[in-house]
Coordinates of C-alpha atoms in Angstrom, one line a residue:
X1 CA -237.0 -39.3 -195.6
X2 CA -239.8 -39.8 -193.7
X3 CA -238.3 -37.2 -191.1
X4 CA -238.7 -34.3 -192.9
X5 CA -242.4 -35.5 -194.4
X6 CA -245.2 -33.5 -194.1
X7 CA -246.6 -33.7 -191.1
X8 CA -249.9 -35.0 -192.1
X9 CA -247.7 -37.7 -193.5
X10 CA -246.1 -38.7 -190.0
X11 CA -249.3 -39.3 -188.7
X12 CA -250.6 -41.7 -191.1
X13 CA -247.0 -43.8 -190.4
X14 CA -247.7 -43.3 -186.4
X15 CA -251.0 -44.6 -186.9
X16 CA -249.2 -47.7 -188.8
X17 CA -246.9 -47.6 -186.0
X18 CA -249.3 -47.9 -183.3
X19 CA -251.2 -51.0 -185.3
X20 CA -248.0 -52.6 -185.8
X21 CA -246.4 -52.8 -182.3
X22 CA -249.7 -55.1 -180.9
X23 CA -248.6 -57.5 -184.0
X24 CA -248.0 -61.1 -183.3
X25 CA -244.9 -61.1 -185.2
X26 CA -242.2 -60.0 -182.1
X27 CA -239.9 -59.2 -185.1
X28 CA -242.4 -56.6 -186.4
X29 CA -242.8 -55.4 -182.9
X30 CA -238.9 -54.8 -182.4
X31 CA -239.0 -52.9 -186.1
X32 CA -241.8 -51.0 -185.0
X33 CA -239.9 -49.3 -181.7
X34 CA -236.5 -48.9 -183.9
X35 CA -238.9 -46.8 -186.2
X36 CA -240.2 -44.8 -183.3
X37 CA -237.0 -44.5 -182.1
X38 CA -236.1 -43.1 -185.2
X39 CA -238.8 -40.6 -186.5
X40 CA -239.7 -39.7 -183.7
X41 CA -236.8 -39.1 -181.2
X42 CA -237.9 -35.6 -180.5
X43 CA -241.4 -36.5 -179.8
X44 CA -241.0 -37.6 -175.9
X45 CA -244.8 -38.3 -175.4
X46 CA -244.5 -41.1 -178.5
X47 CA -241.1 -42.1 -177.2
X48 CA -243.3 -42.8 -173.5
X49 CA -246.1 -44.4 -175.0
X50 CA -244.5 -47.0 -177.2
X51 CA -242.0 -47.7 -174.2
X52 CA -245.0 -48.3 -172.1
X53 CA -245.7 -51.1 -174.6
X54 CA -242.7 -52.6 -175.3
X55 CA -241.1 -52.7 -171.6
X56 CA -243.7 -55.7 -170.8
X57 CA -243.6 -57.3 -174.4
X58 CA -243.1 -61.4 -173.8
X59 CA -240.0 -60.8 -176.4
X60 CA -236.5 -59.8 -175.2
X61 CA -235.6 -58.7 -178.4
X62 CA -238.2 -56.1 -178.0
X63 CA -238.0 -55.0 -174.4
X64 CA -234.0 -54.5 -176.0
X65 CA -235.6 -52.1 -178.7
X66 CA -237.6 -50.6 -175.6
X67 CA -234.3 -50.0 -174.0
X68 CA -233.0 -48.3 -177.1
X69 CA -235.3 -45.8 -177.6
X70 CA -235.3 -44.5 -174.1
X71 CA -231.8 -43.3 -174.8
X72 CA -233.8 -40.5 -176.7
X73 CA -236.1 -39.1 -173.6
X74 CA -234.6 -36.2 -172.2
X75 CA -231.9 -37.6 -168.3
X76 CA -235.3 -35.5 -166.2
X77 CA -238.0 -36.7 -167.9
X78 CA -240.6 -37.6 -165.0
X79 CA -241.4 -41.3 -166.2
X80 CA -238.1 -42.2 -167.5
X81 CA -236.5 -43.5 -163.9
X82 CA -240.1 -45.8 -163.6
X83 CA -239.1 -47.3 -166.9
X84 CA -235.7 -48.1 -166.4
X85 CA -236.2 -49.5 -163.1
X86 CA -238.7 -52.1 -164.8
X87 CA -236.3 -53.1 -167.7
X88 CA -233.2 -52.8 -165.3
X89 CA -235.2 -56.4 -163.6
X90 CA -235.2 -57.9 -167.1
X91 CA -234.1 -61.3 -166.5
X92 CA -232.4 -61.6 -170.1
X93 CA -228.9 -60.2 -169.8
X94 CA -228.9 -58.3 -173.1
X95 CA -231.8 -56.5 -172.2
X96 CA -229.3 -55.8 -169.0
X97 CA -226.7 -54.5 -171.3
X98 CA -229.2 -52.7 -173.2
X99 CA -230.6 -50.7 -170.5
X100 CA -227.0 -50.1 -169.2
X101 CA -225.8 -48.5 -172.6
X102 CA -229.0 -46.6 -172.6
X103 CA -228.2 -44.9 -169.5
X104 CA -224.4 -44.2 -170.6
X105 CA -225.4 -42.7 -173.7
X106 CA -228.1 -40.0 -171.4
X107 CA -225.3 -39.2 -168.9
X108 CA -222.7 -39.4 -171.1
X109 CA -224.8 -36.8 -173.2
X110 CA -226.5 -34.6 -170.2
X111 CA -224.1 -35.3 -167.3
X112 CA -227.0 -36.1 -164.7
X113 CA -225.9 -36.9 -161.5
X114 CA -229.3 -38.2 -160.3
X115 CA -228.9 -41.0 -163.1
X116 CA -225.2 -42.4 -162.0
X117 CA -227.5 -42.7 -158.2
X118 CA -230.1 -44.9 -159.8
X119 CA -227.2 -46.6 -161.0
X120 CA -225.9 -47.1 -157.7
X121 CA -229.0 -47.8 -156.3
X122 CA -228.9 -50.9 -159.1
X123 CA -225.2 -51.7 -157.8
X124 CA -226.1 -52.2 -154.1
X125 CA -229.8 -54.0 -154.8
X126 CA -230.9 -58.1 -154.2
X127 CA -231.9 -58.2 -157.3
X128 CA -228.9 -59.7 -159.7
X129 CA -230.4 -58.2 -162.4
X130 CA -230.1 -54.8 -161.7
X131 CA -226.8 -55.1 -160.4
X132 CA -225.5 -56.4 -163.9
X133 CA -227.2 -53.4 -165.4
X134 CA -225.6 -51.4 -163.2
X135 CA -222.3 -53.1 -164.2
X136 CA -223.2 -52.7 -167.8
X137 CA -223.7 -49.1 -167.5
X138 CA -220.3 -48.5 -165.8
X139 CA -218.6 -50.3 -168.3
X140 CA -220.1 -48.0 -171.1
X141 CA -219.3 -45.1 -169.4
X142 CA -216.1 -46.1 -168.7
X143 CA -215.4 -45.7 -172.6
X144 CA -215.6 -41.9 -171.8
X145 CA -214.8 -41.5 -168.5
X146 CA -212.4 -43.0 -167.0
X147 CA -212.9 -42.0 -163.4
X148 CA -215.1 -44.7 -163.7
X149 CA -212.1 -46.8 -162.8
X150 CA -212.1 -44.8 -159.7
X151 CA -215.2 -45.7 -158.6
X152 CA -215.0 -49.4 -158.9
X153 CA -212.0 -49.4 -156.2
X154 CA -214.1 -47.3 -153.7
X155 CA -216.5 -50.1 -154.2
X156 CA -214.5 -52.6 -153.5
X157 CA -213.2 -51.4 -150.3
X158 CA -217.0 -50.8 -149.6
X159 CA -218.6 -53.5 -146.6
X160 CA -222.0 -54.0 -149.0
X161 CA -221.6 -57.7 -150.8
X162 CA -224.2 -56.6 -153.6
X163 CA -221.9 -53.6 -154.5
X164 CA -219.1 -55.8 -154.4
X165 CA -220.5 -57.9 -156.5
X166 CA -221.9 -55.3 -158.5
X167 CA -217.9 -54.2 -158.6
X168 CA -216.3 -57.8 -159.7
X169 CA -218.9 -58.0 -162.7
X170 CA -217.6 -54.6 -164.3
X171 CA -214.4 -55.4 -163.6
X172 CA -215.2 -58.7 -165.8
X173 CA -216.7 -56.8 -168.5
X174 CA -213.5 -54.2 -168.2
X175 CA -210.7 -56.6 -168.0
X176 CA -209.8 -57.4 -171.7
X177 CA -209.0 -53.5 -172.2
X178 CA -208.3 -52.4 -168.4
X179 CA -206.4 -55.5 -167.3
X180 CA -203.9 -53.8 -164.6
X181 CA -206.5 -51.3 -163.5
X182 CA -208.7 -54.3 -162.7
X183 CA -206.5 -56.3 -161.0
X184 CA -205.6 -53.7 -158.7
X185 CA -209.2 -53.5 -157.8
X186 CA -210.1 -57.4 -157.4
X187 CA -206.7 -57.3 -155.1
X188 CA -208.9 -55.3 -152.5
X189 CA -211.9 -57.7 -152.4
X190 CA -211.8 -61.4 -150.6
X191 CA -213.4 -63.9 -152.3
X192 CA -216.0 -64.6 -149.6
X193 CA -219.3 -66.0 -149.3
X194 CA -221.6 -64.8 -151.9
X195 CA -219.0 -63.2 -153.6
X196 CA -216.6 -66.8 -154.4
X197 CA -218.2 -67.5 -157.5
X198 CA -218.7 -64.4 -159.4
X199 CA -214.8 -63.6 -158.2
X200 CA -213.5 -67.1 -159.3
X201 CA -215.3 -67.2 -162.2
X202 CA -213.8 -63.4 -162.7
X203 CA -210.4 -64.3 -162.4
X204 CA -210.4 -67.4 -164.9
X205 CA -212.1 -65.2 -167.9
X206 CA -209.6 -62.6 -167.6
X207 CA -206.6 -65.3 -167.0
X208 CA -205.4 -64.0 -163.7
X209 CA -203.7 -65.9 -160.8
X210 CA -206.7 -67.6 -158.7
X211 CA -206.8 -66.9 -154.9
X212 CA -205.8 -69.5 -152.7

């Protein structure tokens, strides 16, 4: 209801909005961006400055809100790479999967090309943590797209070990519904150095025949 309030009356709520998401109570904190998120989805310069907030909260549970809301700001707007590159580090893997269904839902909606590069640019980087959001993303897209199938076996021919590995992960998180599409991929890559684990480890979730 609070949507179509009077305007004065959004305000007063903002203000207990912006009171509320310095609380000590993390839980109050994550309520307090979902709220945003909600009554304000239109609103890109509140979206920005409780995401500014939240993306360096100690709580995971609300850097995943923070992640949520972004869905909201329009694929171009100028600060939303910076802010997905800071929660695409997040060492918690929801907050991984978080910020990879955030950016499925802004392609998925506007069709940006620059967005599916950042994603690649999280495939092929050092950090593991961007390279399971990238996997993340990919496997969210996939629900709609599914050249993303496509993709994943040009990676895997590919010489770059982090987009390899970036390749195996999504084809973890894909396996249970894409089983025979997956395997064909996984059949192009060698389980070498830096790449054994996360390929063994691959292969035994989704049951298939380990490599000698």
């Amino acid at each position: 209801m609070i949507g179509k309030a009077h305007p004065s009356a959004k305000k007063r709520v903002l203000i207990l909005l912006e009171r509320w998401i310095t609380d000590n109570n993390p839980y109050l904190r994550r309520t307090t961006l979902l709220a945003v998120g909600d009554l304000f989805k239109n609103k890109p310069e509140v979206l920005v400055r409780f995401s500014e907030i939240g993306i360096n909260d100690p709580s995971w549970e609300v850097r995943m809100a923070t992640a949520k809301i972004l869905e909201h700001l329009p694929a171009r707007h100028k600060q939303l790479k910076g802010m997905v590159r800071i929660l695409a580090k997040d060492k918690t893997t929801i907050v991984n999967r978080s910020v990879g269904d955030m950016l499925a839902k802004i392609i998925r909606k506007e069709k940006q090309k620059p967005l599916m590069e950042l994603i690649k640019e999280f495939a092929q980087s050092d950090d593991k943590n961007e390279r399971k959001t990238a996997a993340f993303a990919l496997r969210a897209i996939e629900r709609k797209n599914k050249e993303i199938i496509d993709v994943l076996n040009e990676w895997s021919r590919e010489n770059d070990i982090n987009l390899k590995w970036t390749c195996i992960y999504a084809c973890k998180l894909l396996g249970k519904k894409r089983p025979k599409e997956v395997s064909n991929i996984l059949n192009n890559i060698s389980p070498e150095k830096g790449l054994d684990r996360i390929f063994n480890k691959t292969l035994k979730e989704l049951e298939f025949p380990q490599k000698g």
